[in-house]
Amino acid sequence: MSTLKEILALEQVEPNRFQGKFNPPRMGNVLPIAFGGYAIGVATQAACFDIPENFRLYAINGNFLGPAYTDRPVVVNTKVYRTTKTFITKLVEILQKQDDGKDRVCLVALADFHVVESESFMVYSAPPSMKYSSVEESWTPADRKKTMVKEKILTQAEVDTHDKIFSLMGNLIDMRFTPQSIHGQTLQGFAKGYKTTQEHLSLTERSSSDWLRVREKVTTHSENVTDLAFLLDASISFTPLVLQSMPLTESGACSTLDFSLRFLTPEINANDFHLREWKTYAGDAARTFSEARLWDSKGKMVASMTQTCILRPPPKKAAAKKSKL
């Protein structure tokens, strides 16, 4: 599987019921459980099925109820809750059959569609948190890795470990780290303790960013929002770690509990470069609240995904063992 279309492919098995054509992929996790963006992506795709051409997805809000495994396909059920001249709302649930033969719900979400209005009363959007470099001035991940090894910021073995965990994303998208990005300066926190250009800022004032576009050609509204649903989930759960120059492997548990994905404009083209920015706003009770926002090349904010995530410290025994090394 080399494209998002293949990875997120569904086949309709009966009315309002779909099955994944392939097993879910793993990324950003050492356990054999699926990347959360996969579940959000297939939920988005299923929700878009049979929606009238003049409607656009503007929000999908949901909860992860359990992980999806990577050794079996998912099943997606949908149900229409509302149909009016201007709005459509669908319930979406993702299930997977367990070893005991019972189905377990992995994710449940509500997807909302809005007819394309003839005009807007107001058009505005907030800018990114800081001035970021252009696509042309930003780093490809491959170039940044070579530089970090050359400058002895990371060893080749550490880069290889990063590649093993995150190789899927590099195959799917053309991504460039902005020089201002903490994700780029630390290679998503793998350069633990690295002093970034934002050391003088508090955690909630820090931000990170990259430019991204899908490698495959997408044409329909469904393909665009499905791909972006997959991509915008990436890194949010461990953004609080990265913004402190820590890799996700430092935590005892780090995963998404709930998400709110909003598309802020009817037309989005994932074939074009967009600027993605991550920020975190609050953390307590082993939970964090963070966001990824997306702007087009003209500076218009086109999407936002907020998430509440679980973030637990490592087990005390493991922490004690590390301190002795």
Tab-separated table of C-alpha atoms in Angstrom:
chain	number	residue	atom	x	y	z
A	1	MET	CA	0.000	0.000	0.000
A	2	SER	CA	1.618	3.226	-1.154
A	3	THR	CA	-1.201	5.807	-1.158
A	4	LEU	CA	-3.806	7.061	1.263
A	5	LYS	CA	-6.546	5.917	-1.125
A	6	GLU	CA	-5.293	2.353	-0.768
A	7	ILE	CA	-4.724	2.497	2.989
A	8	LEU	CA	-8.153	4.021	3.689
A	9	ALA	CA	-10.028	1.976	1.064
A	10	LEU	CA	-13.476	0.715	2.100
A	11	GLU	CA	-15.930	-1.618	0.416
A	12	GLN	CA	-19.649	-1.473	1.063
A	13	VAL	CA	-20.856	-4.841	2.355
A	14	GLU	CA	-24.478	-3.823	2.938
A	15	PRO	CA	-26.452	-0.564	3.250
A	16	ASN	CA	-24.777	1.748	5.782
A	17	ARG	CA	-22.055	-0.822	6.503
A	18	PHE	CA	-18.505	-0.904	5.158
A	19	GLN	CA	-15.359	-2.956	5.672
A	20	GLY	CA	-11.740	-1.959	5.297
A	21	LYS	CA	-10.092	-3.554	2.261
A	22	PHE	CA	-6.788	-3.777	4.125
A	23	ASN	CA	-5.690	-4.108	7.727
A	24	PRO	CA	-5.045	-0.806	9.551
A	25	PRO	CA	-1.467	0.536	9.465
A	26	ARG	CA	0.706	1.221	12.480
A	27	MET	CA	2.582	4.475	13.061
A	28	GLY	CA	3.846	6.341	16.095
A	29	ASN	CA	3.375	3.362	18.392
A	30	VAL	CA	5.587	0.435	19.324
A	31	LEU	CA	2.525	-1.754	19.970
A	32	PRO	CA	0.595	-3.554	17.179
A	33	ILE	CA	-2.254	-1.057	17.245
A	34	ALA	CA	-3.426	1.202	14.443
A	35	PHE	CA	-2.514	4.836	13.916
A	36	GLY	CA	-5.444	6.882	15.234
A	37	GLY	CA	-5.603	8.946	12.065
A	38	TYR	CA	-6.550	5.789	10.193
A	39	ALA	CA	-9.716	5.394	12.261
A	40	ILE	CA	-10.614	9.071	11.844
A	41	GLY	CA	-9.902	8.828	8.124
A	42	VAL	CA	-12.093	5.792	7.426
A	43	ALA	CA	-14.841	7.268	9.615
A	44	THR	CA	-14.690	10.434	7.521
A	45	GLN	CA	-14.753	8.498	4.262
A	46	ALA	CA	-17.733	6.382	5.306
A	47	ALA	CA	-19.617	9.469	6.484
A	48	CYS	CA	-19.105	11.117	3.072
A	49	PHE	CA	-20.686	8.187	1.234
A	50	ASP	CA	-23.894	9.097	-0.596
A	51	ILE	CA	-23.812	12.766	0.467
A	52	PRO	CA	-25.303	15.168	-2.138
A	53	GLU	CA	-22.740	16.993	-4.280
A	54	ASN	CA	-23.753	20.436	-2.973
A	55	PHE	CA	-22.984	19.532	0.678
A	56	ARG	CA	-19.569	19.729	2.370
A	57	LEU	CA	-18.261	18.142	5.555
A	58	TYR	CA	-17.617	20.856	8.135
A	59	ALA	CA	-17.198	18.908	11.385
A	60	ILE	CA	-16.570	15.427	12.706
A	61	ASN	CA	-16.414	14.983	16.479
A	62	GLY	CA	-15.754	11.690	18.183
A	63	ASN	CA	-14.255	9.508	20.890
A	64	PHE	CA	-11.787	6.663	20.774
A	65	LEU	CA	-13.242	3.814	22.830
A	66	GLY	CA	-10.402	1.368	22.257
A	67	PRO	CA	-7.489	0.731	19.892
A	68	ALA	CA	-7.854	-0.950	16.512
A	69	TYR	CA	-5.481	-3.864	15.899
A	70	THR	CA	-3.251	-4.075	12.842
A	71	ASP	CA	-3.899	-7.760	12.088
A	72	ARG	CA	-7.574	-7.561	11.069
A	73	PRO	CA	-9.823	-5.197	9.089
A	74	VAL	CA	-12.277	-2.741	10.602
A	75	VAL	CA	-16.008	-2.513	9.992
A	76	VAL	CA	-17.713	0.877	9.762
A	77	ASN	CA	-21.414	1.447	10.435
A	78	THR	CA	-23.224	4.683	9.604
A	79	LYS	CA	-26.648	6.031	10.455
A	80	VAL	CA	-28.313	9.238	9.266
A	81	TYR	CA	-29.589	11.299	12.191
A	82	ARG	CA	-30.600	14.504	10.394
A	83	THR	CA	-31.438	15.506	6.831
A	84	THR	CA	-32.671	19.013	6.039
A	85	LYS	CA	-32.262	21.425	3.150
A	86	THR	CA	-29.081	22.788	4.739
A	87	PHE	CA	-27.673	20.141	7.120
A	88	ILE	CA	-26.996	16.411	7.236
A	89	THR	CA	-25.730	14.614	10.343
A	90	LYS	CA	-24.467	11.027	10.452
A	91	LEU	CA	-23.441	8.751	13.289
A	92	VAL	CA	-20.349	6.688	12.491
A	93	GLU	CA	-18.945	3.786	14.495
A	94	ILE	CA	-15.852	1.708	13.811
A	95	LEU	CA	-15.786	-1.862	15.066
A	96	GLN	CA	-13.346	-4.754	15.027
A	97	LYS	CA	-13.965	-8.401	15.747
A	98	GLN	CA	-12.054	-9.620	18.794
A	99	ASP	CA	-10.409	-12.990	19.353
A	100	ASP	CA	-13.519	-14.203	21.194
A	101	GLY	CA	-15.667	-13.442	18.145
A	102	LYS	CA	-17.389	-10.421	19.670
A	103	ASP	CA	-17.381	-6.978	18.047
A	104	ARG	CA	-15.772	-4.096	19.933
A	105	VAL	CA	-16.439	-0.462	19.101
A	106	CYS	CA	-13.119	1.350	18.584
A	107	LEU	CA	-14.445	4.795	17.669
A	108	VAL	CA	-17.768	6.601	17.571
A	109	ALA	CA	-18.299	9.995	15.917
A	110	LEU	CA	-20.877	12.456	14.627
A	111	ALA	CA	-20.225	13.938	11.185
A	112	ASP	CA	-21.963	17.151	10.104
A	113	PHE	CA	-22.440	18.404	6.540
A	114	HIS	CA	-23.570	21.868	5.441
A	115	VAL	CA	-24.906	22.865	2.056
A	116	VAL	CA	-22.636	25.276	0.176
A	117	GLU	CA	-24.192	28.672	0.915
A	118	SER	CA	-24.503	31.234	-1.881
A	119	GLU	CA	-22.582	33.883	0.091
A	120	SER	CA	-20.905	34.588	3.445
A	121	PHE	CA	-21.678	37.513	5.752
A	122	MET	CA	-18.103	37.563	7.133
A	123	VAL	CA	-14.868	35.958	5.923
A	124	TYR	CA	-11.844	36.011	8.289
A	125	SER	CA	-9.335	33.747	10.024
A	126	ALA	CA	-6.559	34.014	12.611
A	127	PRO	CA	-2.939	33.880	11.425
A	128	PRO	CA	-0.337	31.346	12.626
A	129	SER	CA	1.339	31.996	15.977
A	130	MET	CA	4.505	33.324	14.348
A	131	LYS	CA	6.034	34.049	10.956
A	132	TYR	CA	7.201	30.739	9.472
A	133	SER	CA	9.546	30.219	6.549
A	134	SER	CA	8.195	29.393	3.099
A	135	VAL	CA	8.100	25.923	1.608
A	136	GLU	CA	11.226	26.658	-0.401
A	137	GLU	CA	13.130	27.745	2.724
A	138	SER	CA	12.037	24.727	4.807
A	139	TRP	CA	13.783	21.389	5.396
A	140	THR	CA	12.865	18.046	3.926
A	141	PRO	CA	12.927	15.358	6.652
A	142	ALA	CA	15.715	13.518	4.794
A	143	ASP	CA	17.924	16.607	4.666
A	144	ARG	CA	17.251	17.451	8.301
A	145	LYS	CA	18.195	13.924	9.386
A	146	LYS	CA	21.478	14.077	7.469
A	147	THR	CA	22.295	17.416	9.092
A	148	MET	CA	21.485	16.150	12.576
A	149	VAL	CA	23.729	13.106	12.155
A	150	LYS	CA	26.524	15.232	10.658
A	151	GLU	CA	26.310	17.735	13.517
A	152	LYS	CA	26.102	14.860	16.043
A	153	ILE	CA	22.716	15.988	17.330
A	154	LEU	CA	21.482	12.432	16.724
A	155	THR	CA	23.211	9.150	15.935
A	156	GLN	CA	22.351	7.202	12.795
A	157	ALA	CA	20.830	4.527	15.035
A	158	GLU	CA	18.461	7.100	16.559
A	159	VAL	CA	17.476	8.315	13.091
A	160	ASP	CA	16.859	4.705	12.039
A	161	THR	CA	14.584	4.227	15.050
A	162	HIS	CA	12.627	7.340	14.078
A	163	ASP	CA	12.320	6.042	10.516
A	164	LYS	CA	10.958	2.751	11.772
A	165	ILE	CA	8.246	4.435	13.837
A	166	PHE	CA	7.249	7.150	11.339
A	167	SER	CA	8.124	5.743	7.899
A	168	LEU	CA	4.466	5.480	6.869
A	169	MET	CA	3.913	9.241	6.907
A	170	GLY	CA	6.964	9.952	4.760
A	171	ASN	CA	5.655	7.586	2.105
A	172	LEU	CA	2.281	9.311	1.979
A	173	ILE	CA	3.010	13.025	2.134
A	174	ASP	CA	5.511	15.567	0.899
A	175	MET	CA	6.487	17.314	4.126
A	176	ARG	CA	8.893	20.168	4.952
A	177	PHE	CA	9.849	21.263	8.482
A	178	THR	CA	10.049	25.031	8.863
A	179	PRO	CA	13.372	26.104	10.471
A	180	GLN	CA	11.319	27.609	13.321
A	181	SER	CA	9.655	24.241	14.008
A	182	ILE	CA	10.465	22.418	17.237
A	183	HIS	CA	9.328	19.221	15.507
A	184	GLY	CA	11.982	19.878	12.857
A	185	GLN	CA	14.732	21.136	15.158
A	186	THR	CA	14.424	18.040	17.369
A	187	LEU	CA	13.125	15.501	14.821
A	188	GLN	CA	9.819	15.181	16.687
A	189	GLY	CA	11.525	15.192	20.062
A	190	PHE	CA	14.110	12.490	19.285
A	191	ALA	CA	16.894	14.973	20.026
A	192	LYS	CA	16.002	14.817	23.703
A	193	GLY	CA	16.988	17.926	25.626
A	194	TYR	CA	17.999	19.844	22.494
A	195	LYS	CA	17.904	23.602	23.056
A	196	THR	CA	15.501	25.000	20.482
A	197	THR	CA	14.921	28.576	19.347
A	198	GLN	CA	11.854	28.743	21.591
A	199	GLU	CA	13.481	27.973	24.945
A	200	HIS	CA	12.563	31.457	26.196
A	201	LEU	CA	8.840	30.762	25.752
A	202	SER	CA	6.494	28.950	28.123
A	203	LEU	CA	5.094	25.616	26.967
A	204	THR	CA	1.721	27.046	25.950
A	205	GLU	CA	3.403	29.842	23.990
A	206	ARG	CA	5.554	27.462	21.936
A	207	SER	CA	4.513	26.209	18.526
A	208	SER	CA	5.738	23.920	15.805
A	209	SER	CA	4.976	23.760	12.103
A	210	ASP	CA	5.527	22.105	8.755
A	211	TRP	CA	4.340	22.328	5.176
A	212	LEU	CA	2.563	19.306	3.774
A	213	ARG	CA	0.724	18.000	0.739
A	214	VAL	CA	-0.378	14.519	-0.262
A	215	ARG	CA	1.772	12.641	-2.764
A	216	GLU	CA	-1.204	11.069	-4.545
A	217	LYS	CA	-3.613	12.963	-6.801
A	218	VAL	CA	-6.931	13.667	-5.074
A	219	THR	CA	-9.911	15.218	-6.820
A	220	THR	CA	-13.181	14.854	-4.914
A	221	HIS	CA	-14.283	16.603	-1.732
A	222	SER	CA	-14.493	13.216	-0.002
A	223	GLU	CA	-10.900	12.350	-0.935
A	224	ASN	CA	-9.611	15.710	0.258
A	225	VAL	CA	-11.284	15.681	3.674
A	226	THR	CA	-10.563	11.981	4.204
A	227	ASP	CA	-6.840	12.431	3.550
A	228	LEU	CA	-6.663	15.533	5.731
A	229	ALA	CA	-8.532	13.762	8.543
A	230	PHE	CA	-5.795	11.120	8.477
A	231	LEU	CA	-2.959	13.653	8.332
A	232	LEU	CA	-4.166	16.196	10.892
A	233	ASP	CA	-4.291	13.562	13.634
A	234	ALA	CA	-0.536	13.046	13.399
A	235	SER	CA	1.607	14.239	16.341
A	236	ILE	CA	-1.145	15.972	18.329
A	237	SER	CA	-1.106	13.489	21.208
A	238	PHE	CA	2.626	13.919	21.837
A	239	THR	CA	2.921	17.606	20.941
A	240	PRO	CA	3.350	18.541	24.656
A	241	LEU	CA	6.391	16.244	24.725
A	242	VAL	CA	7.915	17.470	21.454
A	243	LEU	CA	7.538	21.122	22.484
A	244	GLN	CA	9.772	20.231	25.455
A	245	SER	CA	12.302	18.313	23.323
A	246	MET	CA	11.089	14.903	24.442
A	247	PRO	CA	10.140	11.917	22.246
A	248	LEU	CA	6.848	10.070	22.658
A	249	THR	CA	8.798	7.061	23.996
A	250	GLU	CA	9.362	9.025	27.225
A	251	SER	CA	5.725	8.595	28.259
A	252	GLY	CA	4.000	5.648	29.850
A	253	ALA	CA	0.908	6.158	27.697
A	254	CYS	CA	0.193	8.714	25.002
A	255	SER	CA	-2.933	8.463	22.856
A	256	THR	CA	-6.036	10.360	21.807
A	257	LEU	CA	-9.230	10.212	23.850
A	258	ASP	CA	-11.481	12.517	21.839
A	259	PHE	CA	-11.167	14.750	18.789
A	260	SER	CA	-12.932	17.615	17.033
A	261	LEU	CA	-12.071	18.103	13.385
A	262	ARG	CA	-13.462	21.183	11.680
A	263	PHE	CA	-13.214	22.207	8.042
A	264	LEU	CA	-13.563	25.976	7.898
A	265	THR	CA	-14.071	26.458	4.174
A	266	PRO	CA	-16.058	24.420	1.618
A	267	GLU	CA	-13.180	23.811	-0.796
A	268	ILE	CA	-9.792	22.409	0.242
A	269	ASN	CA	-7.144	21.052	-2.116
A	270	ALA	CA	-4.789	18.598	-0.409
A	271	ASN	CA	-2.657	18.518	-3.578
A	272	ASP	CA	-1.356	21.978	-2.648
A	273	PHE	CA	1.082	22.749	0.149
A	274	HIS	CA	-0.576	23.796	3.398
A	275	LEU	CA	1.025	25.071	6.599
A	276	ARG	CA	0.257	22.945	9.666
A	277	GLU	CA	0.880	24.301	13.166
A	278	TRP	CA	0.760	22.451	16.493
A	279	LYS	CA	0.155	24.027	19.904
A	280	THR	CA	-0.774	22.721	23.337
A	281	TYR	CA	-2.981	24.633	25.767
A	282	ALA	CA	-3.472	22.670	28.992
A	283	GLY	CA	-2.408	19.537	30.818
A	284	ASP	CA	-3.605	18.007	34.092
A	285	ALA	CA	-5.035	14.767	35.519
A	286	ALA	CA	-2.906	12.778	33.012
A	287	ARG	CA	-4.746	14.499	30.139
A	288	THR	CA	-3.634	17.158	27.667
A	289	PHE	CA	-5.494	19.481	25.306
A	290	SER	CA	-3.732	20.335	22.031
A	291	GLU	CA	-4.495	21.453	18.492
A	292	ALA	CA	-3.283	21.227	14.910
A	293	ARG	CA	-4.353	24.059	12.597
A	294	LEU	CA	-4.030	24.241	8.818
A	295	TRP	CA	-3.606	27.245	6.488
A	296	ASP	CA	-3.469	27.394	2.715
A	297	SER	CA	-0.609	29.130	0.882
A	298	LYS	CA	-2.533	32.436	0.932
A	299	GLY	CA	-2.745	32.445	4.742
A	300	LYS	CA	-6.378	31.370	5.067
A	301	MET	CA	-7.097	28.954	7.914
A	302	VAL	CA	-8.911	25.995	6.361
A	303	ALA	CA	-9.057	23.336	9.100
A	304	SER	CA	-8.498	22.657	12.792
A	305	MET	CA	-8.279	19.509	14.876
A	306	THR	CA	-8.347	19.690	18.667
A	307	GLN	CA	-7.803	16.645	20.859
A	308	THR	CA	-7.937	15.609	24.480
A	309	CYS	CA	-5.231	12.998	24.969
A	310	ILE	CA	-4.048	10.698	27.715
A	311	LEU	CA	-0.441	11.398	28.754
A	312	ARG	CA	0.879	9.294	31.611
A	313	PRO	CA	4.389	9.266	33.070
A	314	PRO	CA	6.489	6.129	32.590
A	315	PRO	CA	6.100	3.394	35.211
A	316	LYS	CA	8.133	4.152	38.310
A	317	LYS	CA	10.255	1.016	37.924
A	318	ALA	CA	11.094	1.938	34.357
A	319	ALA	CA	11.846	5.512	35.382
A	320	ALA	CA	14.114	4.321	38.191
A	321	LYS	CA	15.915	1.953	35.818
A	322	LYS	CA	16.531	4.780	33.333
A	323	SER	CA	17.995	6.970	36.079
A	324	LYS	CA	20.638	4.315	36.806
A	325	LEU	CA	21.757	4.065	33.178
